[in-house]
Structure formats: C-alpha cells, structure tokens
Amino acid sequence: MPEVTHLYCDESCHLEKDHLPVMVLGALACPHDHARSVSLELRALKRAHGLSDNFELKWTKVSPAKAAFYRGVVELVFADPKLSFRGLVVPNKEALRHADFGQSHDEWYYKMYYLLLRPMLRQEGVFRAFLDIKDTKGGLKVRRLHDYLCKHLNDPEAKKLQPMQLVHSDEIACLQLADLLIGALGYVHRGLSSNAGKMAVVEAVRAASGLTLKYSTAPGRPKFDIFVWEANAGDIGQ
C-alpha cells in the first residue's frame, strides 16, 4: 500500500476585495498515521503551560502572555522530522490583472493553490488534503479546486490526490499548526511588528528555519519551504 500523507491547508486574506494586499496560503504535511501523535504532543504542551486541552491555538489569539507557549509550538513543529511546511505568499493582490489573462479571481486562486501544492504532490505516495471551513460556499469551491489540481497533475481519477475535505480547524491540531505558520509569514510580509507575542513567534520560526521569511527558498527545500509569488513572474499567468 502506498504511504498516505495528509496536507493540512489554510489561507489568509484570499478574497479579492478585502482591501488586504498580502495573501498567504500554507500546507502542513504529516503522514496520516502520525497526526494523532502530533495532537497528543500538542495537548501535553498545552497542559504544561496551564491551558485547557480544548484551547485552540490560532494566530489571531497570539499574545505576549502566551508567547512562551507559542514558541513551544514552533519548537514542536521543527523538532518533529515527520512534519514539513510549505507557504506561498502573494505580496500584493492589488497588482493582479485578471481581465488581461481571461480569468476570474477564483481561477487565479486555484492556480496559486496548485503552485503551493505542486512540489509536495510530486513526491511518492497518496495525498489527502484538509481545508478549514470558511463559509457556506466552501463545498463547491473545494470541489472545483480539487478538479483543477487533478487536471494539472494529470490525475483524472484522483488516485494521487484524493477528494479534498472541509473540516473545522478547532478539531484538527495540524490545521491549527498551519494557521500559526501562515500567520507568521503574513505578519512578516505585512511589515508588522507591534505585537510582542507575534514577534516572538516570528523570531522562533526564523531561528528554527534559518530564514528571514521574506524571500523564496530553493525549490523543494525540506522542512520549511517558501514561495513568494510576484504578479510579473509569469508562472501560470496572473
């Protein structure tokens, strides 16, 4: 049987007219039979910091008071050899010219997800992707996204990338980890620094990865990979 890898995918500021120029997509890869171990480790870390087992770690909740806990979360991710992360950053959505390329914002969004997941899906094995439920239209959107990915991966029968699933992030530990990492990426690319707790997380990721988080890494970089997509780069249009 081929190894099954779960991809826990999340996004920030992906809507076309949200007046927030920086968009971040991210995916945390974890072997399907390792996800429970990650959840148990995270639960133990919560208890060590006096937090409830049900506490949902989330970028928007990061504060100076919980900085030590969130630094511990970053250390957990980087110490686990079975976890890896890839993030895609679009620095300025306002520079997009969809009409010039005959596409809608949703079609462009699917292209960005393809660029995010392409290096991960080139590896051996079978993949299942889980996305956080954002709104009532998510079911249709995720089906279209899956169809787009399978088409461009030459996987018409969805044997490589199985149907994608919408889940509630408060129930999935690995999805919460993805949220934290894309939050750190977004914070850097938005040029923010006022929240000491969030800066502690950013610095923890920088220290563990050896990266500034501002630039693309070499393609296929293990453990922590970043792709900063520019509107003029020309990879699959704009």
PDB file of C-alpha atoms in Angstrom:
ATOM      1  CA  MET A   1       0.000   0.000   0.000  1.00  0.00           C
ATOM      2  CA  PRO A   2       1.352   3.476  -0.855  1.00  0.00           C
ATOM      3  CA  GLU A   3       2.018   5.815   2.043  1.00  0.00           C
ATOM      4  CA  VAL A   4      -0.784   8.294   2.686  1.00  0.00           C
ATOM      5  CA  THR A   5       0.195  11.857   3.560  1.00  0.00           C
ATOM      6  CA  HIS A   6      -2.236  14.413   4.921  1.00  0.00           C
ATOM      7  CA  LEU A   7      -1.935  18.020   3.769  1.00  0.00           C
ATOM      8  CA  TYR A   8      -3.473  20.492   6.189  1.00  0.00           C
ATOM      9  CA  CYS A   9      -4.149  23.645   4.179  1.00  0.00           C
ATOM     10  CA  ASP A  10      -5.077  27.124   5.336  1.00  0.00           C
ATOM     11  CA  GLU A  11      -5.168  30.625   3.912  1.00  0.00           C
ATOM     12  CA  SER A  12      -5.147  34.264   4.909  1.00  0.00           C
ATOM     13  CA  CYS A  13      -6.625  37.281   3.082  1.00  0.00           C
ATOM     14  CA  HIS A  14      -7.525  35.327  -0.052  1.00  0.00           C
ATOM     15  CA  LEU A  15     -10.655  37.297  -1.008  1.00  0.00           C
ATOM     16  CA  GLU A  16     -10.443  39.622  -3.995  1.00  0.00           C
ATOM     17  CA  LYS A  17     -11.856  42.799  -2.462  1.00  0.00           C
ATOM     18  CA  ASP A  18     -10.885  42.530   1.180  1.00  0.00           C
ATOM     19  CA  HIS A  19      -8.517  45.536   0.859  1.00  0.00           C
ATOM     20  CA  LEU A  20      -5.726  43.427   2.362  1.00  0.00           C
ATOM     21  CA  PRO A  21      -2.963  43.164  -0.241  1.00  0.00           C
ATOM     22  CA  VAL A  22      -0.905  40.295   1.210  1.00  0.00           C
ATOM     23  CA  MET A  23      -2.313  36.793   0.689  1.00  0.00           C
ATOM     24  CA  VAL A  24      -0.757  33.696   2.254  1.00  0.00           C
ATOM     25  CA  LEU A  25      -1.506  30.042   1.548  1.00  0.00           C
ATOM     26  CA  GLY A  26       0.117  27.256   3.513  1.00  0.00           C
ATOM     27  CA  ALA A  27       0.150  23.477   3.825  1.00  0.00           C
ATOM     28  CA  LEU A  28       1.488  21.318   6.635  1.00  0.00           C
ATOM     29  CA  ALA A  29       2.348  17.779   5.532  1.00  0.00           C
ATOM     30  CA  CYS A  30       2.010  14.918   8.011  1.00  0.00           C
ATOM     31  CA  PRO A  31       1.862  11.122   7.491  1.00  0.00           C
ATOM     32  CA  HIS A  32      -1.711  10.040   8.131  1.00  0.00           C
ATOM     33  CA  ASP A  33      -0.693   7.658  10.915  1.00  0.00           C
ATOM     34  CA  HIS A  34       1.289  10.353  12.727  1.00  0.00           C
ATOM     35  CA  ALA A  35      -1.409  13.012  13.093  1.00  0.00           C
ATOM     36  CA  ARG A  36      -2.708  11.623  16.382  1.00  0.00           C
ATOM     37  CA  SER A  37       0.793  11.698  17.881  1.00  0.00           C
ATOM     38  CA  VAL A  38       1.092  15.377  16.944  1.00  0.00           C
ATOM     39  CA  SER A  39      -2.254  16.069  18.571  1.00  0.00           C
ATOM     40  CA  LEU A  40      -1.182  14.328  21.788  1.00  0.00           C
ATOM     41  CA  GLU A  41       2.132  16.218  21.883  1.00  0.00           C
ATOM     42  CA  LEU A  42       0.290  19.491  21.437  1.00  0.00           C
ATOM     43  CA  ARG A  43      -2.138  18.572  24.205  1.00  0.00           C
ATOM     44  CA  ALA A  44       0.775  17.850  26.550  1.00  0.00           C
ATOM     45  CA  LEU A  45       2.320  21.225  25.681  1.00  0.00           C
ATOM     46  CA  LYS A  46      -0.957  22.986  26.462  1.00  0.00           C
ATOM     47  CA  ARG A  47      -1.136  21.316  29.861  1.00  0.00           C
ATOM     48  CA  ALA A  48       2.469  22.260  30.598  1.00  0.00           C
ATOM     49  CA  HIS A  49       1.508  25.902  30.038  1.00  0.00           C
ATOM     50  CA  GLY A  50      -1.679  25.698  32.078  1.00  0.00           C
ATOM     51  CA  LEU A  51      -4.033  25.684  29.107  1.00  0.00           C
ATOM     52  CA  SER A  52      -7.135  23.591  28.539  1.00  0.00           C
ATOM     53  CA  ASP A  53      -6.947  20.560  26.255  1.00  0.00           C
ATOM     54  CA  ASN A  54      -9.583  22.296  24.120  1.00  0.00           C
ATOM     55  CA  PHE A  55      -7.638  25.542  23.746  1.00  0.00           C
ATOM     56  CA  GLU A  56      -7.472  26.318  20.018  1.00  0.00           C
ATOM     57  CA  LEU A  57      -4.100  27.708  19.043  1.00  0.00           C
ATOM     58  CA  LYS A  58      -4.652  30.370  16.451  1.00  0.00           C
ATOM     59  CA  TRP A  59      -2.602  33.233  15.047  1.00  0.00           C
ATOM     60  CA  THR A  60      -5.246  35.797  15.960  1.00  0.00           C
ATOM     61  CA  LYS A  61      -5.025  34.627  19.595  1.00  0.00           C
ATOM     62  CA  VAL A  62      -1.253  35.038  19.907  1.00  0.00           C
ATOM     63  CA  SER A  63      -0.429  37.491  22.688  1.00  0.00           C
ATOM     64  CA  PRO A  64       2.602  38.380  24.814  1.00  0.00           C
ATOM     65  CA  ALA A  65       1.072  36.456  27.726  1.00  0.00           C
ATOM     66  CA  LYS A  66       1.145  33.212  25.741  1.00  0.00           C
ATOM     67  CA  ALA A  67       4.415  33.845  23.870  1.00  0.00           C
ATOM     68  CA  ALA A  68       6.241  31.025  25.663  1.00  0.00           C
ATOM     69  CA  PHE A  69       3.519  28.540  24.719  1.00  0.00           C
ATOM     70  CA  TYR A  70       3.563  29.545  21.064  1.00  0.00           C
ATOM     71  CA  ARG A  71       7.351  29.384  20.934  1.00  0.00           C
ATOM     72  CA  GLY A  72       6.986  25.850  22.260  1.00  0.00           C
ATOM     73  CA  VAL A  73       4.566  25.075  19.442  1.00  0.00           C
ATOM     74  CA  VAL A  74       7.099  26.261  16.866  1.00  0.00           C
ATOM     75  CA  GLU A  75       9.785  24.113  18.512  1.00  0.00           C
ATOM     76  CA  LEU A  76       7.427  21.127  18.409  1.00  0.00           C
ATOM     77  CA  VAL A  77       6.929  21.519  14.650  1.00  0.00           C
ATOM     78  CA  PHE A  78      10.611  21.870  13.833  1.00  0.00           C
ATOM     79  CA  ALA A  79      11.681  19.056  16.166  1.00  0.00           C
ATOM     80  CA  ASP A  80       9.311  16.591  14.506  1.00  0.00           C
ATOM     81  CA  PRO A  81      11.033  15.013  11.473  1.00  0.00           C
ATOM     82  CA  LYS A  82       7.705  13.849  10.068  1.00  0.00           C
ATOM     83  CA  LEU A  83       6.250  17.331   9.700  1.00  0.00           C
ATOM     84  CA  SER A  84       7.004  19.754   6.883  1.00  0.00           C
ATOM     85  CA  PHE A  85       5.513  23.048   5.751  1.00  0.00           C
ATOM     86  CA  ARG A  86       5.265  24.995   2.507  1.00  0.00           C
ATOM     87  CA  GLY A  87       3.947  28.522   2.285  1.00  0.00           C
ATOM     88  CA  LEU A  88       3.041  30.700  -0.694  1.00  0.00           C
ATOM     89  CA  VAL A  89       2.961  34.483  -0.307  1.00  0.00           C
ATOM     90  CA  VAL A  90       1.388  36.955  -2.725  1.00  0.00           C
ATOM     91  CA  PRO A  91       2.787  40.346  -1.622  1.00  0.00           C
ATOM     92  CA  ASN A  92       0.262  42.495  -3.483  1.00  0.00           C
ATOM     93  CA  LYS A  93      -3.095  41.198  -4.709  1.00  0.00           C
ATOM     94  CA  GLU A  94      -3.927  44.731  -5.853  1.00  0.00           C
ATOM     95  CA  ALA A  95      -1.406  44.378  -8.703  1.00  0.00           C
ATOM     96  CA  LEU A  96      -3.357  41.497 -10.259  1.00  0.00           C
ATOM     97  CA  ARG A  97      -4.863  41.983 -13.734  1.00  0.00           C
ATOM     98  CA  HIS A  98      -7.333  39.134 -14.066  1.00  0.00           C
ATOM     99  CA  ALA A  99      -9.079  40.563 -17.126  1.00  0.00           C
ATOM    100  CA  ASP A 100      -5.795  40.662 -19.057  1.00  0.00           C
ATOM    101  CA  PHE A 101      -5.441  36.925 -18.544  1.00  0.00           C
ATOM    102  CA  GLY A 102      -9.069  35.964 -19.123  1.00  0.00           C
ATOM    103  CA  GLN A 103      -9.596  34.578 -15.639  1.00  0.00           C
ATOM    104  CA  SER A 104     -11.655  35.158 -12.536  1.00  0.00           C
ATOM    105  CA  HIS A 105     -10.195  35.682  -9.078  1.00  0.00           C
ATOM    106  CA  ASP A 106     -11.318  32.172  -8.127  1.00  0.00           C
ATOM    107  CA  GLU A 107      -9.479  30.685 -11.115  1.00  0.00           C
ATOM    108  CA  TRP A 108      -6.332  32.565 -10.129  1.00  0.00           C
ATOM    109  CA  TYR A 109      -6.784  31.334  -6.553  1.00  0.00           C
ATOM    110  CA  TYR A 110      -6.862  27.730  -7.817  1.00  0.00           C
ATOM    111  CA  LYS A 111      -3.631  28.386  -9.709  1.00  0.00           C
ATOM    112  CA  MET A 112      -1.991  29.643  -6.544  1.00  0.00           C
ATOM    113  CA  TYR A 113      -3.061  26.509  -4.684  1.00  0.00           C
ATOM    114  CA  TYR A 114      -1.576  24.437  -7.493  1.00  0.00           C
ATOM    115  CA  LEU A 115       1.731  26.280  -7.147  1.00  0.00           C
ATOM    116  CA  LEU A 116       1.587  25.775  -3.390  1.00  0.00           C
ATOM    117  CA  LEU A 117       0.974  22.030  -3.532  1.00  0.00           C
ATOM    118  CA  ARG A 118       2.808  21.078  -6.742  1.00  0.00           C
ATOM    119  CA  PRO A 119       6.206  20.302  -5.135  1.00  0.00           C
ATOM    120  CA  MET A 120       4.564  18.321  -2.346  1.00  0.00           C
ATOM    121  CA  LEU A 121       2.414  16.273  -4.698  1.00  0.00           C
ATOM    122  CA  ARG A 122       5.405  15.361  -6.859  1.00  0.00           C
ATOM    123  CA  GLN A 123       6.590  13.092  -4.063  1.00  0.00           C
ATOM    124  CA  GLU A 124       5.732   9.410  -3.895  1.00  0.00           C
ATOM    125  CA  GLY A 125       2.525   8.248  -2.259  1.00  0.00           C
ATOM    126  CA  VAL A 126      -1.120   9.241  -1.969  1.00  0.00           C
ATOM    127  CA  PHE A 127      -2.338  12.551  -0.567  1.00  0.00           C
ATOM    128  CA  ARG A 128      -5.434  13.749   1.247  1.00  0.00           C
ATOM    129  CA  ALA A 129      -5.920  17.472   1.728  1.00  0.00           C
ATOM    130  CA  PHE A 130      -7.939  19.074   4.506  1.00  0.00           C
ATOM    131  CA  LEU A 131      -9.086  22.702   4.364  1.00  0.00           C
ATOM    132  CA  ASP A 132     -10.644  24.860   7.049  1.00  0.00           C
ATOM    133  CA  ILE A 133     -14.339  25.630   6.581  1.00  0.00           C
ATOM    134  CA  LYS A 134     -14.606  29.354   5.827  1.00  0.00           C
ATOM    135  CA  ASP A 135     -18.183  29.869   4.613  1.00  0.00           C
ATOM    136  CA  THR A 136     -21.273  28.121   3.227  1.00  0.00           C
ATOM    137  CA  LYS A 137     -19.868  28.185  -0.319  1.00  0.00           C
ATOM    138  CA  GLY A 138     -16.816  26.170   0.648  1.00  0.00           C
ATOM    139  CA  GLY A 139     -18.102  22.818  -0.603  1.00  0.00           C
ATOM    140  CA  LEU A 140     -18.451  23.914  -4.217  1.00  0.00           C
ATOM    141  CA  LYS A 141     -15.193  25.846  -4.152  1.00  0.00           C
ATOM    142  CA  VAL A 142     -13.184  22.922  -2.777  1.00  0.00           C
ATOM    143  CA  ARG A 143     -14.630  20.559  -5.395  1.00  0.00           C
ATOM    144  CA  ARG A 144     -13.611  22.964  -8.157  1.00  0.00           C
ATOM    145  CA  LEU A 145     -10.186  23.322  -6.587  1.00  0.00           C
ATOM    146  CA  HIS A 146      -9.774  19.542  -6.463  1.00  0.00           C
ATOM    147  CA  ASP A 147     -10.854  19.206 -10.110  1.00  0.00           C
ATOM    148  CA  TYR A 148      -8.350  21.894 -11.122  1.00  0.00           C
ATOM    149  CA  LEU A 149      -5.498  20.258  -9.227  1.00  0.00           C
ATOM    150  CA  CYS A 150      -6.227  16.792 -10.583  1.00  0.00           C
ATOM    151  CA  LYS A 151      -6.377  18.147 -14.137  1.00  0.00           C
ATOM    152  CA  HIS A 152      -2.990  19.853 -13.866  1.00  0.00           C
ATOM    153  CA  LEU A 153      -1.453  16.910 -12.037  1.00  0.00           C
ATOM    154  CA  ASN A 154      -2.667  14.560 -14.791  1.00  0.00           C
ATOM    155  CA  ASP A 155      -4.596  12.654 -12.138  1.00  0.00           C
ATOM    156  CA  PRO A 156      -8.121  12.408 -13.650  1.00  0.00           C
ATOM    157  CA  GLU A 157      -9.186   9.528 -11.404  1.00  0.00           C
ATOM    158  CA  ALA A 158      -7.947  11.266  -8.226  1.00  0.00           C
ATOM    159  CA  LYS A 159      -5.637   8.412  -7.324  1.00  0.00           C
ATOM    160  CA  LYS A 160      -2.762  10.689  -6.342  1.00  0.00           C
ATOM    161  CA  LEU A 161      -4.805  13.448  -4.717  1.00  0.00           C
ATOM    162  CA  GLN A 162      -7.935  12.037  -3.133  1.00  0.00           C
ATOM    163  CA  PRO A 163     -11.061  14.218  -2.762  1.00  0.00           C
ATOM    164  CA  MET A 164     -10.356  17.200  -0.534  1.00  0.00           C
ATOM    165  CA  GLN A 165     -12.233  17.562   2.739  1.00  0.00           C
ATOM    166  CA  LEU A 166     -13.534  20.596   4.611  1.00  0.00           C
ATOM    167  CA  VAL A 167     -13.042  20.412   8.366  1.00  0.00           C
ATOM    168  CA  HIS A 168     -13.341  22.629  11.430  1.00  0.00           C
ATOM    169  CA  SER A 169      -9.886  23.847  12.451  1.00  0.00           C
ATOM    170  CA  ASP A 170     -10.765  23.783  16.151  1.00  0.00           C
ATOM    171  CA  GLU A 171     -10.974  19.980  15.862  1.00  0.00           C
ATOM    172  CA  ILE A 172      -7.725  19.407  13.919  1.00  0.00           C
ATOM    173  CA  ALA A 173      -4.378  20.068  15.637  1.00  0.00           C
ATOM    174  CA  CYS A 174      -2.299  20.002  12.449  1.00  0.00           C
ATOM    175  CA  LEU A 175      -4.560  22.556  10.796  1.00  0.00           C
ATOM    176  CA  GLN A 176      -4.010  24.856  13.754  1.00  0.00           C
ATOM    177  CA  LEU A 177      -0.254  24.498  13.261  1.00  0.00           C
ATOM    178  CA  ALA A 178      -0.664  25.522   9.608  1.00  0.00           C
ATOM    179  CA  ASP A 179      -2.670  28.566  10.707  1.00  0.00           C
ATOM    180  CA  LEU A 180       0.108  29.624  13.071  1.00  0.00           C
ATOM    181  CA  LEU A 181       2.839  29.317  10.446  1.00  0.00           C
ATOM    182  CA  ILE A 182       0.974  31.201   7.722  1.00  0.00           C
ATOM    183  CA  GLY A 183       0.163  33.842  10.322  1.00  0.00           C
ATOM    184  CA  ALA A 184       3.867  34.333  10.986  1.00  0.00           C
ATOM    185  CA  LEU A 185       4.583  34.569   7.246  1.00  0.00           C
ATOM    186  CA  GLY A 186       1.808  37.091   6.746  1.00  0.00           C
ATOM    187  CA  TYR A 187       2.982  39.200   9.688  1.00  0.00           C
ATOM    188  CA  VAL A 188       6.451  39.496   8.181  1.00  0.00           C
ATOM    189  CA  HIS A 189       5.204  40.350   4.687  1.00  0.00           C
ATOM    190  CA  ARG A 190       2.783  42.950   6.005  1.00  0.00           C
ATOM    191  CA  GLY A 191       5.686  44.668   7.733  1.00  0.00           C
ATOM    192  CA  LEU A 192       4.075  44.411  11.167  1.00  0.00           C
ATOM    193  CA  SER A 193       5.887  44.267  14.491  1.00  0.00           C
ATOM    194  CA  SER A 194       3.700  45.854  17.189  1.00  0.00           C
ATOM    195  CA  ASN A 195       2.551  42.634  18.903  1.00  0.00           C
ATOM    196  CA  ALA A 196       5.404  41.290  21.046  1.00  0.00           C
ATOM    197  CA  GLY A 197       3.807  37.847  21.230  1.00  0.00           C
ATOM    198  CA  LYS A 198       3.524  37.550  17.469  1.00  0.00           C
ATOM    199  CA  MET A 199       7.063  38.814  17.009  1.00  0.00           C
ATOM    200  CA  ALA A 200       8.225  36.117  19.440  1.00  0.00           C
ATOM    201  CA  VAL A 201       6.631  33.513  17.167  1.00  0.00           C
ATOM    202  CA  VAL A 202       8.186  35.086  14.064  1.00  0.00           C
ATOM    203  CA  GLU A 203      11.625  35.077  15.674  1.00  0.00           C
ATOM    204  CA  ALA A 204      11.156  31.460  16.793  1.00  0.00           C
ATOM    205  CA  VAL A 205      10.335  30.421  13.206  1.00  0.00           C
ATOM    206  CA  ARG A 206      13.301  32.412  11.891  1.00  0.00           C
ATOM    207  CA  ALA A 207      15.658  30.802  14.395  1.00  0.00           C
ATOM    208  CA  ALA A 208      14.409  27.274  13.719  1.00  0.00           C
ATOM    209  CA  SER A 209      14.343  27.617   9.924  1.00  0.00           C
ATOM    210  CA  GLY A 210      17.411  29.823   9.437  1.00  0.00           C
ATOM    211  CA  LEU A 211      15.323  32.061   7.163  1.00  0.00           C
ATOM    212  CA  THR A 212      14.276  35.703   7.222  1.00  0.00           C
ATOM    213  CA  LEU A 213      10.846  34.575   5.909  1.00  0.00           C
ATOM    214  CA  LYS A 214      10.948  37.414   3.373  1.00  0.00           C
ATOM    215  CA  TYR A 215      12.155  35.529   0.301  1.00  0.00           C
ATOM    216  CA  SER A 216      11.537  32.372  -1.682  1.00  0.00           C
ATOM    217  CA  THR A 217      13.615  29.370  -0.730  1.00  0.00           C
ATOM    218  CA  ALA A 218      15.233  26.939  -3.151  1.00  0.00           C
ATOM    219  CA  PRO A 219      12.552  24.734  -4.753  1.00  0.00           C
ATOM    220  CA  GLY A 220      11.878  21.585  -2.766  1.00  0.00           C
ATOM    221  CA  ARG A 221      13.648  22.794   0.361  1.00  0.00           C
ATOM    222  CA  PRO A 222      12.914  20.258   3.103  1.00  0.00           C
ATOM    223  CA  LYS A 223      11.053  21.044   6.320  1.00  0.00           C
ATOM    224  CA  PHE A 224      10.169  24.693   5.641  1.00  0.00           C
ATOM    225  CA  ASP A 225       9.695  25.957   2.108  1.00  0.00           C
ATOM    226  CA  ILE A 226       8.530  29.418   0.979  1.00  0.00           C
ATOM    227  CA  PHE A 227       7.470  30.647  -2.444  1.00  0.00           C
ATOM    228  CA  VAL A 228       6.951  34.402  -2.816  1.00  0.00           C
ATOM    229  CA  TRP A 229       4.873  34.818  -5.982  1.00  0.00           C
ATOM    230  CA  GLU A 230       5.109  38.099  -7.833  1.00  0.00           C
ATOM    231  CA  ALA A 231       2.432  39.265 -10.262  1.00  0.00           C
ATOM    232  CA  ASN A 232       5.020  39.740 -13.007  1.00  0.00           C
ATOM    233  CA  ALA A 233       6.651  36.359 -12.534  1.00  0.00           C
ATOM    234  CA  GLY A 234       4.518  34.782 -15.258  1.00  0.00           C
ATOM    235  CA  ASP A 235       4.208  31.330 -13.674  1.00  0.00           C
ATOM    236  CA  ILE A 236       0.724  30.212 -14.820  1.00  0.00           C
ATOM    237  CA  GLY A 237      -0.381  33.733 -15.553  1.00  0.00           C
ATOM    238  CA  GLN A 238      -1.544  36.398 -13.140  1.00  0.00           C
TER     239      GLN A 238
END
